Short mmCIF file of C-alpha atoms in Angstrom, two decimals:
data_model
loop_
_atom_site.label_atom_id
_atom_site.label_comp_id
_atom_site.label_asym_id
_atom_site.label_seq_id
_atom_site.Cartn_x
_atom_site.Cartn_y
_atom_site.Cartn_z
CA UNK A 1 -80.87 -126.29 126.11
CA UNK A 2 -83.18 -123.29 126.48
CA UNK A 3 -84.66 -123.06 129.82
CA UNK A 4 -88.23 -124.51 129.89
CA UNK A 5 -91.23 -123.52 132.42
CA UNK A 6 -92.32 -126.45 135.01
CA UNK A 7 -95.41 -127.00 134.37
CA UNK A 8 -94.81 -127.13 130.61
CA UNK A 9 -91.63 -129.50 131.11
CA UNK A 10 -94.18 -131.77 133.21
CA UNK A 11 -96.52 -131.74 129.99
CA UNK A 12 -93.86 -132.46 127.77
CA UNK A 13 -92.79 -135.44 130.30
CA UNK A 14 -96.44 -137.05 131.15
CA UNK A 15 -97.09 -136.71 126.94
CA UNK A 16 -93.82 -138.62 126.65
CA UNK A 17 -91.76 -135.91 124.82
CA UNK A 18 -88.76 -134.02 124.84
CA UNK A 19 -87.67 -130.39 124.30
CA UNK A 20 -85.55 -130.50 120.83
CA UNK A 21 -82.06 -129.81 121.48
CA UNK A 22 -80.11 -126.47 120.58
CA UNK A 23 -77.13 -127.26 117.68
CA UNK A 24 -74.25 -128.15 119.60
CA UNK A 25 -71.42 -125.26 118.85
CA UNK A 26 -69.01 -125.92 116.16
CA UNK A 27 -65.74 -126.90 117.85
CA UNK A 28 -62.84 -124.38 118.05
CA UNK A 29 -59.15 -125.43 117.16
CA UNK A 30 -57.38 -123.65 120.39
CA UNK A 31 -53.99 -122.52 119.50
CA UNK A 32 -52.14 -120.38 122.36
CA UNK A 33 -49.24 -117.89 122.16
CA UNK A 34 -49.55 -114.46 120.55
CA UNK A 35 -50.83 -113.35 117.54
CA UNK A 36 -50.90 -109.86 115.62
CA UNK A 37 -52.25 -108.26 112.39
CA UNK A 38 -53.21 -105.00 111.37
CA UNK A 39 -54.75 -103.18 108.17
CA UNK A 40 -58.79 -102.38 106.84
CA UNK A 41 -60.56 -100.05 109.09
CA UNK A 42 -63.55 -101.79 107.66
CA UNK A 43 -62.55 -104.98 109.38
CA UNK A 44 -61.99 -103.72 112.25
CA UNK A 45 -65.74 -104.46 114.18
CA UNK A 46 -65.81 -108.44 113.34
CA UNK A 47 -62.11 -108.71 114.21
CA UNK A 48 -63.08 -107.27 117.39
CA UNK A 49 -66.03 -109.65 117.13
CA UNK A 50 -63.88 -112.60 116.27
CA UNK A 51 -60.88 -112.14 118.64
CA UNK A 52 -63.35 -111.54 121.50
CA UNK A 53 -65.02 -114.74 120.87
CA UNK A 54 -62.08 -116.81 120.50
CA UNK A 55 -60.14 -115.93 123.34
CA UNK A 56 -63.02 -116.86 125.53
CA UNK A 57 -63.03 -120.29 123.71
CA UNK A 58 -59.49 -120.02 124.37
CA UNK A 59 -57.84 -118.23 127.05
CA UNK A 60 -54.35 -119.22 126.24
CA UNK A 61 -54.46 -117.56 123.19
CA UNK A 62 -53.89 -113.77 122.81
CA UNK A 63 -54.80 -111.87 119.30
CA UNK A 64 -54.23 -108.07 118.29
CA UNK A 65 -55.69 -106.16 115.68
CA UNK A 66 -54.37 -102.51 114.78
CA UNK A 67 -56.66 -100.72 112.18
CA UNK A 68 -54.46 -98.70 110.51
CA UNK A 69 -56.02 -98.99 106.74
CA UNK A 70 -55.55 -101.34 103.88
CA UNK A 71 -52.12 -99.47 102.08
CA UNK A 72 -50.82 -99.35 105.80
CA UNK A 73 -51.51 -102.83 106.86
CA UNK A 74 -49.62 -103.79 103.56
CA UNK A 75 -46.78 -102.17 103.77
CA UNK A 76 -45.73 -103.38 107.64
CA UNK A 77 -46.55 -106.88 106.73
CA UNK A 78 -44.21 -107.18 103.66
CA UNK A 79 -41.77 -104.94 106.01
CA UNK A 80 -42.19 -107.87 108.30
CA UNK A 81 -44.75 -106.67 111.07
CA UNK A 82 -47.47 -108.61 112.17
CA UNK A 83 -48.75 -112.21 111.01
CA UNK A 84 -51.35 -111.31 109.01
CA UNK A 85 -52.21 -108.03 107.10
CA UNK A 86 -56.46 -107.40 105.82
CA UNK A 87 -57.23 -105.58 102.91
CA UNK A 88 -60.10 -104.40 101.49
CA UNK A 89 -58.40 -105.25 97.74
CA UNK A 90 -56.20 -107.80 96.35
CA UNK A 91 -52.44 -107.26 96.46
CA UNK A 92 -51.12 -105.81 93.13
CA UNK A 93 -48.20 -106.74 91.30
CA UNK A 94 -45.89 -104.26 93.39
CA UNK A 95 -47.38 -105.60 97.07
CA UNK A 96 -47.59 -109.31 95.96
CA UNK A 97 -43.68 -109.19 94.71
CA UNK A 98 -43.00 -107.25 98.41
CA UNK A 99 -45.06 -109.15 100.52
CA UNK A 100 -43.35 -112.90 98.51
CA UNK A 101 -40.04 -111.33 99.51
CA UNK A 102 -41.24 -111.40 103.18
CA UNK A 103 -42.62 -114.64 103.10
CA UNK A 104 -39.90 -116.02 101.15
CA UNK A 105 -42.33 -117.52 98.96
CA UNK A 106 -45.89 -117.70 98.06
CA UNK A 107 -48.54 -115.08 99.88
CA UNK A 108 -52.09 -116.23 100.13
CA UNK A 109 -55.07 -113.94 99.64
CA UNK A 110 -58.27 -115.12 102.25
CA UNK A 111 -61.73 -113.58 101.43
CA UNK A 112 -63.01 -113.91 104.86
CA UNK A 113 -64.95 -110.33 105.69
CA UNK A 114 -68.00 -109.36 103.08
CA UNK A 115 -70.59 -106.56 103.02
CA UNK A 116 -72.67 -103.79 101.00
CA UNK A 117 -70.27 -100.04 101.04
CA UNK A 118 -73.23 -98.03 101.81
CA UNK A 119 -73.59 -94.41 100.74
CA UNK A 120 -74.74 -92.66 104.07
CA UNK A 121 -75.94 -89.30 104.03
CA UNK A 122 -77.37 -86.25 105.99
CA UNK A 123 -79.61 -83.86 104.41
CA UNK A 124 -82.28 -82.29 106.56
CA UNK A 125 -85.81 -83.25 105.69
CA UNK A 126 -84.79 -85.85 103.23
CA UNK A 127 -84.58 -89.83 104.50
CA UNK A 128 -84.90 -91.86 101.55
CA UNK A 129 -82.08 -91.38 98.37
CA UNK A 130 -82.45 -93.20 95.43
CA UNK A 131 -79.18 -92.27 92.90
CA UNK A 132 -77.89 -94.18 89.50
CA UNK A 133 -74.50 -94.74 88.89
CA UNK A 134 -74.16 -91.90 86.53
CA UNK A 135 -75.12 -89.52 89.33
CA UNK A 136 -73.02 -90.53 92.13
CA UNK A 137 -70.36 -90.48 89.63
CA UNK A 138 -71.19 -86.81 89.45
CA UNK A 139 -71.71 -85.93 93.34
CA UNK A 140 -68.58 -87.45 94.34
CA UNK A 141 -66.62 -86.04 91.23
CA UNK A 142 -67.91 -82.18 91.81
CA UNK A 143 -70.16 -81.89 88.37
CA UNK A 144 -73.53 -81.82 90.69
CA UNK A 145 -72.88 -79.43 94.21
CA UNK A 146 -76.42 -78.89 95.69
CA UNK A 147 -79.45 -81.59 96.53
CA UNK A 148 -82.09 -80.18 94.50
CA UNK A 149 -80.12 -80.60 90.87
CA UNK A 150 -81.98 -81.93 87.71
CA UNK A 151 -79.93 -85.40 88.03
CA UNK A 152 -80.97 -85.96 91.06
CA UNK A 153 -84.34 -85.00 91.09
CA UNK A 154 -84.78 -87.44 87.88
CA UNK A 155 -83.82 -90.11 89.93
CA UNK A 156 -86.27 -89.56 92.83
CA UNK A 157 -89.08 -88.04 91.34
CA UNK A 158 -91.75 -87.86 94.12
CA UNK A 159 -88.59 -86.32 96.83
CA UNK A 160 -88.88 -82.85 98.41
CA UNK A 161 -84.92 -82.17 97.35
CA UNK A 162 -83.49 -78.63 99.32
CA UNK A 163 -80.89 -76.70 97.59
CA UNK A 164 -78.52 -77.43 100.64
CA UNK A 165 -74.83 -77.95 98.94
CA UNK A 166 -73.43 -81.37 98.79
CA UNK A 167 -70.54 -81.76 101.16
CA UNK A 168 -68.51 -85.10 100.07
CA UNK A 169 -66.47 -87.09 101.95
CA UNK A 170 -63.44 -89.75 101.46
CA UNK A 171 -61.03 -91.31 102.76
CA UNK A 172 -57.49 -89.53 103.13
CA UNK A 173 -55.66 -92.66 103.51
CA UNK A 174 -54.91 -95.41 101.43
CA UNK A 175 -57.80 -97.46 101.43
CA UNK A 176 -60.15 -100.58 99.90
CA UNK A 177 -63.15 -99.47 100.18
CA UNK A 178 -61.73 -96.09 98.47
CA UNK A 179 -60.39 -98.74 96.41
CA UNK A 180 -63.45 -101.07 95.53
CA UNK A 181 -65.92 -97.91 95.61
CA UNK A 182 -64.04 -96.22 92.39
CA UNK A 183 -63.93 -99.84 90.70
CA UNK A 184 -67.74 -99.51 91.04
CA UNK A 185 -67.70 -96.02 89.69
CA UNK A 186 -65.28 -96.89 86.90
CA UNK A 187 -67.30 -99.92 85.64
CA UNK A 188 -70.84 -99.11 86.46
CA UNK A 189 -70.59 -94.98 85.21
CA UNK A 190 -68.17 -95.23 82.13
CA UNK A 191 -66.91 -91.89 81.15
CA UNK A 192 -68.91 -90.13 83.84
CA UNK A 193 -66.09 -90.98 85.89
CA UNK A 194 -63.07 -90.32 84.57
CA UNK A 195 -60.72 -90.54 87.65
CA UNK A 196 -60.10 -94.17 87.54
CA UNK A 197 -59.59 -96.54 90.23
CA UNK A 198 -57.38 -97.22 93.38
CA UNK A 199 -56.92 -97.00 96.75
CA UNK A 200 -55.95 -93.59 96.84
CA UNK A 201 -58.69 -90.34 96.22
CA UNK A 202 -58.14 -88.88 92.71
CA UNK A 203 -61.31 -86.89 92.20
CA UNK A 204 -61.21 -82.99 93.26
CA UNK A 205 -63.28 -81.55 96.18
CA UNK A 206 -64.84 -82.97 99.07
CA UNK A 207 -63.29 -83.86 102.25
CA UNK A 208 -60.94 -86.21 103.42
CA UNK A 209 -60.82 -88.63 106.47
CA UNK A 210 -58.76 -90.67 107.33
CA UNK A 211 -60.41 -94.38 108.42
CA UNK A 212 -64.55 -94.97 108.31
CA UNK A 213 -65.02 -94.19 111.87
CA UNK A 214 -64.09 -90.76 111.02
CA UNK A 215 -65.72 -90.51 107.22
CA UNK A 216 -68.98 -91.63 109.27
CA UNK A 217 -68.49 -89.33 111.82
CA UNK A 218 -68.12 -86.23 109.17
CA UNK A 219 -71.00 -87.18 107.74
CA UNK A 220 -72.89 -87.44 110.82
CA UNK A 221 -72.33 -83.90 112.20
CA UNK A 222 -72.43 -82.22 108.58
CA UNK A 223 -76.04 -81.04 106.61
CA UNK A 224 -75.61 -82.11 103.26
CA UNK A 225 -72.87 -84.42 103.75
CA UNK A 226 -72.53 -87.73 101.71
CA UNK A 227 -69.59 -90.56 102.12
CA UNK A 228 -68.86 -94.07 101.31
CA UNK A 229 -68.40 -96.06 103.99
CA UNK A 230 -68.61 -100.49 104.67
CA UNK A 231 -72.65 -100.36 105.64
CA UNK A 232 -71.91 -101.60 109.17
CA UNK A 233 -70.80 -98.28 110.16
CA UNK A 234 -73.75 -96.47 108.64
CA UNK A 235 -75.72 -98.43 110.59
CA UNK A 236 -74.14 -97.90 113.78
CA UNK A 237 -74.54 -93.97 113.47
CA UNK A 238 -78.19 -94.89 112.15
CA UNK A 239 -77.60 -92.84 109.37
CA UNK A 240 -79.92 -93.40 106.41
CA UNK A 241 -78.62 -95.30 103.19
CA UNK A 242 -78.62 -94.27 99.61
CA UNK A 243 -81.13 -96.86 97.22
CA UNK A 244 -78.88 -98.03 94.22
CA UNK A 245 -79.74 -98.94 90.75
CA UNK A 246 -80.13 -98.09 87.27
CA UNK A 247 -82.70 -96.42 85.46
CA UNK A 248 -84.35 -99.44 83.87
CA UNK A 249 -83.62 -101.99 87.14
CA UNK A 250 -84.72 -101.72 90.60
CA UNK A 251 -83.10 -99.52 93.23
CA UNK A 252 -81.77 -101.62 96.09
CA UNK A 253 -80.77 -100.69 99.39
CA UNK A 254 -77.60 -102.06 101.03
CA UNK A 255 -77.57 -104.90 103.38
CA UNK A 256 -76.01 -108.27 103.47
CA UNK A 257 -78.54 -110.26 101.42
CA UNK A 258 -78.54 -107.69 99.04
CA UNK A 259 -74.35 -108.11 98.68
CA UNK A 260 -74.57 -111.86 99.33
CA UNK A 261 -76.59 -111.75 96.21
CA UNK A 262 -73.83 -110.01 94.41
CA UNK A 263 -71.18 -111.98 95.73
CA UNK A 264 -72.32 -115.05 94.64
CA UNK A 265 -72.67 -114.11 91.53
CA UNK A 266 -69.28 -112.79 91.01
CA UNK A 267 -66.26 -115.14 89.71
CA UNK A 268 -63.96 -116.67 91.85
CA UNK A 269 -59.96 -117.27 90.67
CA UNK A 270 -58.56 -120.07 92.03
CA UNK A 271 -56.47 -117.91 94.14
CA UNK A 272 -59.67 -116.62 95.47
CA UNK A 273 -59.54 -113.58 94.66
CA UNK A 274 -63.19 -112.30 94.15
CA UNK A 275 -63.95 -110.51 90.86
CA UNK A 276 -67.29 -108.49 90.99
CA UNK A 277 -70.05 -107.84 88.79
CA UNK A 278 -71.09 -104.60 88.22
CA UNK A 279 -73.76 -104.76 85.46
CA UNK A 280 -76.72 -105.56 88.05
CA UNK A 281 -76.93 -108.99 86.57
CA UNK A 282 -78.21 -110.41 89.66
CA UNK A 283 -81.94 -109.22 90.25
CA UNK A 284 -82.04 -107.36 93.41
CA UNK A 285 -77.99 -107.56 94.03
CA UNK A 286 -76.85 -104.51 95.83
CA UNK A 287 -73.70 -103.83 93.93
CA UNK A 288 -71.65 -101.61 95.63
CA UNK A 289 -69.84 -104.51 97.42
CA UNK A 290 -66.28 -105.12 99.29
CA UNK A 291 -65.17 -108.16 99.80
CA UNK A 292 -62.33 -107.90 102.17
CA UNK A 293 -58.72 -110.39 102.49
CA UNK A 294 -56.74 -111.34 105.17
CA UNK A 295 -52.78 -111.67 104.08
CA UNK A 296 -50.97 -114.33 104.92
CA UNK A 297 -47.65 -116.30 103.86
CA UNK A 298 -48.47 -119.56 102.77
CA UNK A 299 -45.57 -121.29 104.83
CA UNK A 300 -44.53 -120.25 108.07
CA UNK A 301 -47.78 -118.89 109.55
CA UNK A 302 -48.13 -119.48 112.99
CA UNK A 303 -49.94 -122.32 114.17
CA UNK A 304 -52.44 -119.71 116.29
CA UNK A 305 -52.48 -117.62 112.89
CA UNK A 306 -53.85 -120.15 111.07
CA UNK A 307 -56.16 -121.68 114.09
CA UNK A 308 -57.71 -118.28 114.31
CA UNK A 309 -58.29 -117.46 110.90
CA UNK A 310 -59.75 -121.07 110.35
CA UNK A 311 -62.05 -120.06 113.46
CA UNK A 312 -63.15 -117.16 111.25
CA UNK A 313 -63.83 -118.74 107.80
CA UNK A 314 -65.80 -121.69 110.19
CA UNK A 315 -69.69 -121.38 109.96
CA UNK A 316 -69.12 -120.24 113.89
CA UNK A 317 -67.04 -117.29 112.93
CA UNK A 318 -69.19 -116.39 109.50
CA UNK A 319 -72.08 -116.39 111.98
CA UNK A 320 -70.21 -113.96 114.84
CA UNK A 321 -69.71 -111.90 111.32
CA UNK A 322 -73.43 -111.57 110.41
CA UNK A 323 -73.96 -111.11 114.44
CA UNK A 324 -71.32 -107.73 113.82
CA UNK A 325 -73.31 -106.31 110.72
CA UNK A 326 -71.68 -108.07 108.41
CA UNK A 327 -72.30 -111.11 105.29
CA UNK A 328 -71.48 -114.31 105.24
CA UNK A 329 -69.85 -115.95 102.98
CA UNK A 330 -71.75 -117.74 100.71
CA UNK A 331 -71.02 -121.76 101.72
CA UNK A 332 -69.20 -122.78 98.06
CA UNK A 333 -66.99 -119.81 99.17
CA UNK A 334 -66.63 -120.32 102.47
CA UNK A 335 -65.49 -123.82 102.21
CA UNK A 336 -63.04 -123.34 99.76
CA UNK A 337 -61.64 -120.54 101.95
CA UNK A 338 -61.42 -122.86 105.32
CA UNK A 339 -59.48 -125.08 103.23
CA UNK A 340 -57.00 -122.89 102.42
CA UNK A 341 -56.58 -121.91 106.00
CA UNK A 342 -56.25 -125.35 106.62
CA UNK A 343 -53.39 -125.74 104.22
CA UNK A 344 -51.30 -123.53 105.79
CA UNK A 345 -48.02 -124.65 107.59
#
């Protein structure tokens, strides 16, 4: 209960009332023993968030995270490292069939980490962006190199643009958001982007990094600099956000209502996998989103595997998330996600 001052506590007593309770927390399934994952970069903050929380509901239990990127965290759990392996991106055909071999049956994908990719950016004298699809297609594909071209002067009108060159930067590794930012691009700019999709950098130019701590970073020190990064980080290095929409809709910035919006709009397979809209269906829907998967076999997870992962999709651990920068899951999703948790043995 919060604390209350005397004299108003006497009040409350001598009018015959009570202070209204705080929510009592939701309770947390303690499992003990040792746990380990590794994989997104973008995860990496709430699973800090998350394990830190949990262990000091539960100090028999010890959880490690390394973030070593989506392909990465892949690969060593169908090569048998680690109990659980997040991704920014469903498994494909080629990592389901590996990662079934490891767990000697089915693998289960868990959408437990949303948010808004923001488009940070650092161009002197300029703090508010507003770009269409069709021209970050072309920034991040080399057709427009300085701040002040015609495209994007169209789409902010009233801006004082420089003619400072555009520096762009990526990711170097293999990596979701790399992954779910050139799905955007593919189905929101048509032929303006012609370098298709994946978790691996296929346009020319720019400047790779290798995990968003360091895209973020590049950005940060460089003049003219652009890069795609989950918004979280942007926000850290209070770095100021690109406004995206089309010519005809409104320009939204990212945050997490803004991708909640877009997230609960999308369709959801019964394996859970998330598929996104990109057509700005949803008024107001920021729709550069990542939704991001834990990987887990459906048998054989250990018991603290599943207990901590069940801690996550909980309303507790979707409201550590939020707490980290992060979205929460929409409830319909969320509860079908802590019920596949639950089902694990």
């Amino acid at each position: 209960m919060r604390a209350v001052p005397v004299l108003l506590a006497l009040l409350l007593a001598v009018a015959g009332c009570t202070a209204a309770p705080e929510p009592a927390p939701e309770p947390v399934a303690c499992g003990a023993g040792t746990t380990a994952g590794q994989g997104s970069s973008a995860q990496t903050s709430v699973l800090q968030a998350w394990m830190k929380a949990y262990q000091i509901a539960c100090p028999a239990a010890s959880i490690d995270y390394a973030s070593t990127g989506s392909g990465a965290g892949v690969r060593a759990f169908a090569d048998g490292t680690g109990d659980f392996a997040g991704t920014d991106a469903p498994l494909d055909a080629a990592g389901r069939k590996r990662a079934e071999q490891r767990c000697r049956g089915p693998v289960v994908h868990l959408p437990l980490v949303a948010g808004p990719i923001a488009l940070a950016f650092n161009v002197a004298g300029v703090d508010r962006l507003r770009l269409t699809p069709a021209t970050i297609a072309k920034i991040f594909s080399g057709a427009v190199t300085v701040w002040n071209d015609p495209a994007i002067a169209k789409d902010n009108p009233v801006a004082a643009l420089p003619s400072t060159p555009i520096g762009t930067i990526h990711r170097s590794d293999d990596s979701g958001t790399t992954d779910n930012f050139t799905r955007y691009l593919a189905a929101a700019a048509g032929p303006v982007w012609p370098h298709g999709s994946g978790s691996a950098w296929r346009a020319p130019g720019g400047t790779g990094e290798r995990g968003s701590h360091r895209v973020v970073a590049a950005v940060a020190r460089t003049n003219g600099a652009i890069g795609y990064v989950e918004g979280s980080y942007a926000t850290v290095h209070d770095l100021p956000v690109v406004e995206v929409g089309d010519a005809d809709g409104p320009f939204t910035a990212p945050s997490n209502s803004a991708a909640g919006l877009a997230i609960a709009d999308a369709r959801i397979g019964d394996d859970l996998r998330i598929e996104l809209r990109y057509d700005g269906t949803a008024d107001y829907a920021y729709p550069i989103v990542m939704v991001s998967y834990e990987i887990v076999c459906r048998t054989g997870t250990p018991a603290l595997t599943r207990d901590f992962l069940a801690y996550a999709a909980g309303s507790g651990g979707q409201r550590v998330a939020e707490a980290a920068g992060y979205a929460a899951l929409p409830d319909a999703l969320r509860l079908r996600v802590e019920s596949a948790v639950l089902a694990l043995t």
